[in-house]
Amino acid sequence: MKAATLTSPAPMAQQPLRIEDVPRPENTAGHVLLKVRACGVCRTDLHIVEGELPPRREHVIPGHQIVGDIVEGATAELPKGTRVGVSWIGGTDNTCWYCRHAMENLCDSPTFTGYNVDGGYAEYASVRADFVFPLPAELDDLHAAPLLCAGIIGFRSLRVAGTQKNERVGLFGFGASAHLAIEVLHAWNCEVYVATRGESHRKLAESLGAKWVGAETDKPPVQLDRAITFAPSGDVVLAALASLRKGGVVAINAIHLDRIPQFDYDKLLWGERQIRSVTNMTRDDARDFLRLAAEIKLRPKVTHFPLDEANDALLAVKRDAIDGAAVLLP
Ligand SMILES: [Zn+2]
Ligand SMILES: [Zn+2]
């Protein structure tokens, strides 16, 4: 099968992914083999390919927003031909303290799709049968793919921030995840304030009904109940923190941050403001979000690339050159 494989992480300018023919994965017990229909490109893929996340194995096929049809390993619940989605959380041990306490997102021995097992930048992928999500017919392949990480993790971020209906919520950064979160927030009747770099991202935020739009570290005109940061930048976290009312929460939706600068506790954090990180996702997050996405007819903005152009797709994500999400088609 054709796949984009990573052997040595390197800056995107060096095109670290090699497009090549590799053996089709052998399907093993407890797994299903998927014929990939589409695979979303996530910023985490960029961190893997460029090496900010340390390599977990010698070769890996990235990609953790997979839409595919079950072609092998079908069961009564998952018959052959079922169209399913796969996300970043590709498996857990089911036995550690976190798994036993309904926090499988924090599992001590997790499997991450496209990181410590092969993912969906390929024609086929073998994935754990208990970590696939049958997709509602309302969501077509191209538009379902970005929901599977960008969408789910954005949704989890809103939950981690404790978002309630009718609140004022800030989105700091406006890429693949944020442009889905804004639609969820509007479904909850929240006012959304967007601070982001890039004129095209600001225009997109306006067109999606943001109440206010500003530059990356601009301060919204009102105090916010919640803020979610999406940029891998600690400066942005501080800008978000500075925009909160007392008792407000910043949820950091980033697997990697450059650093967090020193800041003034008395001014920024005192008053029971909170900074929380958002780590991975649970299967319940995925199911709840996909149900809501179908209900509110969530339709991400997508730009698609052929699998051969996986390097270009990642480079475009890196440069914020895409409005919405990038999706690879095998
Ligand atoms: Zn566990
Ligand atoms: Zn992701």
XYZ file of C-alpha atoms and ligand atoms in Angstrom:
332
model
C 0.000 0.000 0.000
C 1.008 3.597 -0.373
C 1.936 5.409 2.854
C 3.708 8.526 4.128
C 6.335 7.288 6.575
C 8.559 9.094 9.056
C 12.021 7.774 9.871
C 13.946 10.869 10.974
C 12.057 13.868 12.325
C 13.254 17.123 10.736
C 11.992 20.642 9.989
C 9.192 20.618 7.402
C 11.378 22.467 4.889
C 13.335 19.204 4.563
C 10.178 17.204 3.702
C 10.699 14.545 6.398
C 7.846 12.273 5.244
C 8.682 9.738 2.564
C 5.887 8.638 0.251
C 6.505 4.960 -0.419
C 5.049 1.495 -0.895
C 4.992 -0.511 2.322
C 3.375 -3.850 3.213
C -0.293 -3.649 4.092
C -0.669 -4.076 7.889
C -1.473 -7.602 9.125
C -4.643 -7.413 11.142
C -4.308 -8.928 14.632
C -6.815 -10.050 17.268
C -8.916 -7.264 18.772
C -8.170 -4.978 15.824
C -9.979 -4.011 12.661
C -8.319 -3.266 9.348
C -9.613 -0.081 7.763
C -9.476 0.979 4.165
C -8.745 4.652 4.685
C -11.166 7.093 3.042
C -9.671 10.294 4.477
C -7.238 11.366 7.193
C -7.128 14.774 8.828
C -3.852 16.618 9.429
C -3.353 17.822 12.999
C -0.819 20.165 14.564
C 0.309 17.240 16.711
C 1.386 15.468 13.500
C 3.596 18.460 12.857
C 5.166 18.143 16.332
C 5.820 14.441 15.635
C 7.242 14.963 12.157
C 9.458 17.860 13.243
C 10.545 16.064 16.422
C 9.218 18.309 19.211
C 7.564 15.125 20.409
C 10.338 12.545 20.774
C 10.122 9.545 18.403
C 8.491 6.482 19.977
C 9.574 4.029 17.273
C 11.960 3.753 14.359
C 9.389 4.212 11.586
C 5.908 5.541 11.942
C 3.024 6.406 9.657
C 1.464 9.543 11.210
C -2.207 10.493 11.113
C -4.822 10.217 13.825
C -8.049 11.571 12.318
C -8.905 8.555 10.223
C -12.142 7.863 8.406
C -12.198 4.341 7.010
C -14.287 1.284 6.199
C -13.831 -1.969 8.102
C -12.474 -4.566 5.679
C -11.092 -7.162 8.126
C -11.733 -8.133 11.739
C -15.457 -7.373 11.551
C -17.642 -8.329 14.529
C -21.384 -8.420 15.204
C -21.251 -4.823 16.518
C -18.903 -3.660 13.784
C -19.916 -5.447 10.572
C -17.750 -5.421 7.470
C -18.102 -2.149 5.579
C -18.962 -0.068 8.686
C -17.583 3.440 8.253
C -15.765 4.455 11.416
C -13.573 7.205 12.774
C -10.321 6.816 14.719
C -8.753 9.457 16.920
C -5.514 10.185 18.781
C -6.436 7.864 21.623
C -5.853 4.519 19.931
C -5.922 2.362 23.072
C -5.464 2.228 26.827
C -4.435 -0.543 29.238
C -7.865 -0.513 30.989
C -6.073 -1.390 34.235
C -4.133 1.620 35.548
C -5.467 3.951 38.257
C -6.665 6.510 35.688
C -8.489 3.961 33.543
C -10.227 2.619 36.658
C -11.295 6.150 37.641
C -12.919 7.252 34.363
C -9.863 9.270 33.301
C -8.672 7.113 30.428
C -7.281 10.227 28.741
C -4.519 10.136 31.389
C -3.785 6.382 31.055
C -0.259 5.376 32.121
C 0.236 3.135 29.069
C -1.699 4.694 26.245
C -1.546 3.938 22.554
C -1.510 7.018 20.350
C -2.589 6.598 16.767
C 0.099 7.713 14.344
C 2.688 8.061 17.126
C 3.410 4.791 18.909
C 1.361 2.790 16.382
C 0.921 3.461 12.667
C -1.821 5.883 11.684
C -3.810 6.982 8.676
C -1.430 8.695 6.248
C -1.805 5.488 4.231
C -4.261 3.410 2.222
C -4.908 0.990 5.113
C -4.625 1.115 8.900
C -5.090 -1.521 11.579
C -6.617 -0.083 14.756
C -8.054 -1.344 18.034
C -11.673 -2.379 17.552
C -12.712 -0.898 20.919
C -11.337 2.532 19.916
C -13.282 3.152 16.699
C -16.412 5.285 16.473
C -19.110 4.470 13.910
C -19.798 7.708 12.028
C -23.265 9.193 11.521
C -24.346 9.321 7.856
C -24.768 13.124 8.137
C -20.978 13.516 8.268
C -19.239 12.870 4.946
C -15.620 11.615 4.866
C -13.910 14.883 4.130
C -15.837 16.811 6.775
C -15.801 14.046 9.391
C -11.990 13.705 9.423
C -11.158 17.038 11.142
C -13.789 16.369 13.769
C -11.877 13.348 15.025
C -9.109 15.199 16.839
C -9.464 18.923 16.222
C -13.173 18.668 16.935
C -13.096 16.258 19.873
C -10.175 17.945 21.619
C -11.746 21.376 21.093
C -14.930 20.032 22.678
C -12.956 18.539 25.571
C -11.219 21.907 26.047
C -14.589 23.587 26.471
C -15.456 20.951 29.071
C -12.118 21.305 30.891
C -12.669 25.080 31.019
C -16.051 24.380 32.652
C -17.986 26.215 29.940
C -21.664 26.824 30.708
C -24.414 28.047 28.428
C -24.656 31.822 27.835
C -21.055 32.557 28.899
C -18.369 34.762 27.385
C -15.628 32.570 25.996
C -12.321 33.547 24.424
C -10.591 31.483 21.739
C -6.901 32.371 21.458
C -5.681 31.063 18.107
C -8.129 30.174 15.369
C -7.069 27.073 13.455
C -8.661 23.693 12.884
C -9.814 23.134 16.468
C -11.054 26.647 17.288
C -13.145 27.038 14.149
C -15.128 23.975 15.276
C -15.292 25.030 18.925
C -16.913 28.347 17.944
C -19.840 26.474 16.380
C -20.310 24.385 19.530
C -20.211 27.580 21.628
C -22.829 29.220 19.455
C -25.011 26.110 19.833
C -24.686 26.746 23.603
C -25.609 30.397 23.134
C -22.189 31.683 24.249
C -20.574 34.931 23.106
C -17.227 34.196 21.472
C -14.173 36.496 21.498
C -11.341 35.504 19.143
C -7.707 36.649 19.356
C -5.522 35.217 16.601
C -2.631 35.932 14.300
C -3.244 36.008 10.570
C -5.674 38.238 8.707
C -7.385 35.255 7.065
C -7.993 33.581 10.429
C -9.499 36.816 11.748
C -11.763 37.044 8.697
C -12.847 33.432 9.174
C -13.655 34.113 12.834
C -15.749 37.134 11.804
C -17.580 35.142 9.169
C -18.362 32.471 11.771
C -20.014 35.028 14.019
C -17.368 35.956 16.607
C -18.570 38.841 18.781
C -15.109 40.424 18.715
C -11.911 39.619 16.801
C -8.403 40.859 17.607
C -4.716 40.092 17.114
C -2.872 37.240 18.837
C -2.327 38.826 22.254
C -4.954 41.610 22.111
C -7.200 41.998 25.113
C -10.918 41.452 24.487
C -13.118 44.433 25.458
C -14.917 42.490 28.218
C -13.778 40.102 30.948
C -14.156 36.474 29.935
C -15.607 33.556 31.882
C -13.422 31.042 30.031
C -10.551 31.142 27.601
C -9.123 28.363 25.461
C -5.662 28.734 23.980
C -4.747 26.836 20.819
C -1.396 28.372 19.861
C 1.731 26.517 21.098
C 2.851 29.748 22.772
C 3.132 30.648 26.450
C 2.728 34.359 25.677
C -0.741 33.549 24.409
C -1.539 31.677 27.640
C -0.695 34.824 29.613
C -2.789 36.996 27.290
C -5.694 34.617 27.872
C -5.155 34.677 31.630
C -5.123 38.491 31.623
C -8.543 38.524 29.955
C -10.347 36.503 32.652
C -12.749 37.609 35.341
C -12.122 36.353 38.894
C -12.735 32.611 39.070
C -12.284 32.244 35.312
C -10.443 29.354 33.706
C -7.852 29.113 30.922
C -7.720 25.711 29.257
C -4.557 25.134 27.241
C -5.282 23.051 24.172
C -1.708 22.318 23.132
C 0.366 19.176 23.488
C 3.523 21.267 23.363
C 4.255 24.851 24.500
C 7.418 26.807 23.844
C 7.523 27.870 27.538
C 5.437 29.918 29.960
C 7.028 33.287 30.728
C 7.339 34.463 34.304
C 4.192 36.336 35.323
C 2.725 38.419 38.111
C 0.771 36.125 40.420
C -0.981 38.969 42.259
C -2.381 40.485 39.075
C -2.956 37.483 36.865
C -3.713 34.362 38.895
C -4.939 35.516 42.306
C -8.720 35.733 42.477
C -9.050 31.983 41.964
C -8.296 32.107 38.299
C -7.123 28.759 36.996
C -4.816 27.489 34.284
C -5.534 23.935 33.188
C -4.012 21.775 30.506
C -6.077 19.613 28.200
C -4.609 16.162 27.759
C -5.819 13.711 25.135
C -9.472 12.681 25.172
C -11.774 9.957 26.403
C -14.000 7.789 24.262
C -16.970 9.499 25.903
C -15.699 12.871 24.693
C -15.558 11.409 21.181
C -19.034 9.883 21.269
C -20.667 12.944 22.874
C -18.994 15.313 20.447
C -19.770 13.290 17.291
C -23.426 13.086 18.353
C -23.538 16.863 18.896
C -21.697 17.504 15.600
C -24.322 15.547 13.663
C -27.121 17.304 15.577
C -25.887 20.841 14.925
C -24.761 19.903 11.396
C -21.205 20.950 12.130
C -19.348 21.343 8.866
C -15.653 22.130 9.116
C -13.937 24.216 6.521
C -11.485 21.886 4.786
C -8.707 21.952 2.240
C -7.830 18.553 0.827
C -4.517 17.242 -0.443
C -3.610 13.926 -2.097
C -1.608 11.597 0.158
C 1.446 12.229 -2.079
C 1.437 15.819 -0.839
C 1.466 15.010 2.890
C 4.582 17.157 3.400
C 2.914 20.134 1.711
C -0.194 19.715 3.833
C 1.871 19.775 7.035
C 3.857 22.755 5.841
C 0.606 24.602 5.156
C -0.591 23.820 8.698
C 2.717 25.033 10.086
C 2.433 28.321 8.195
C -1.222 28.796 9.181
C -1.841 28.948 5.442
C -5.109 27.014 5.648
C -8.440 28.264 6.890
C -9.959 25.439 8.863
C -8.469 21.979 8.499
C -6.265 20.053 6.069
C -7.322 16.548 5.041
C -5.364 13.912 3.110
C -7.118 11.681 0.613
C -5.405 8.373 -0.246
Zn -4.741 3.055 31.822
Zn -4.624 15.741 16.891
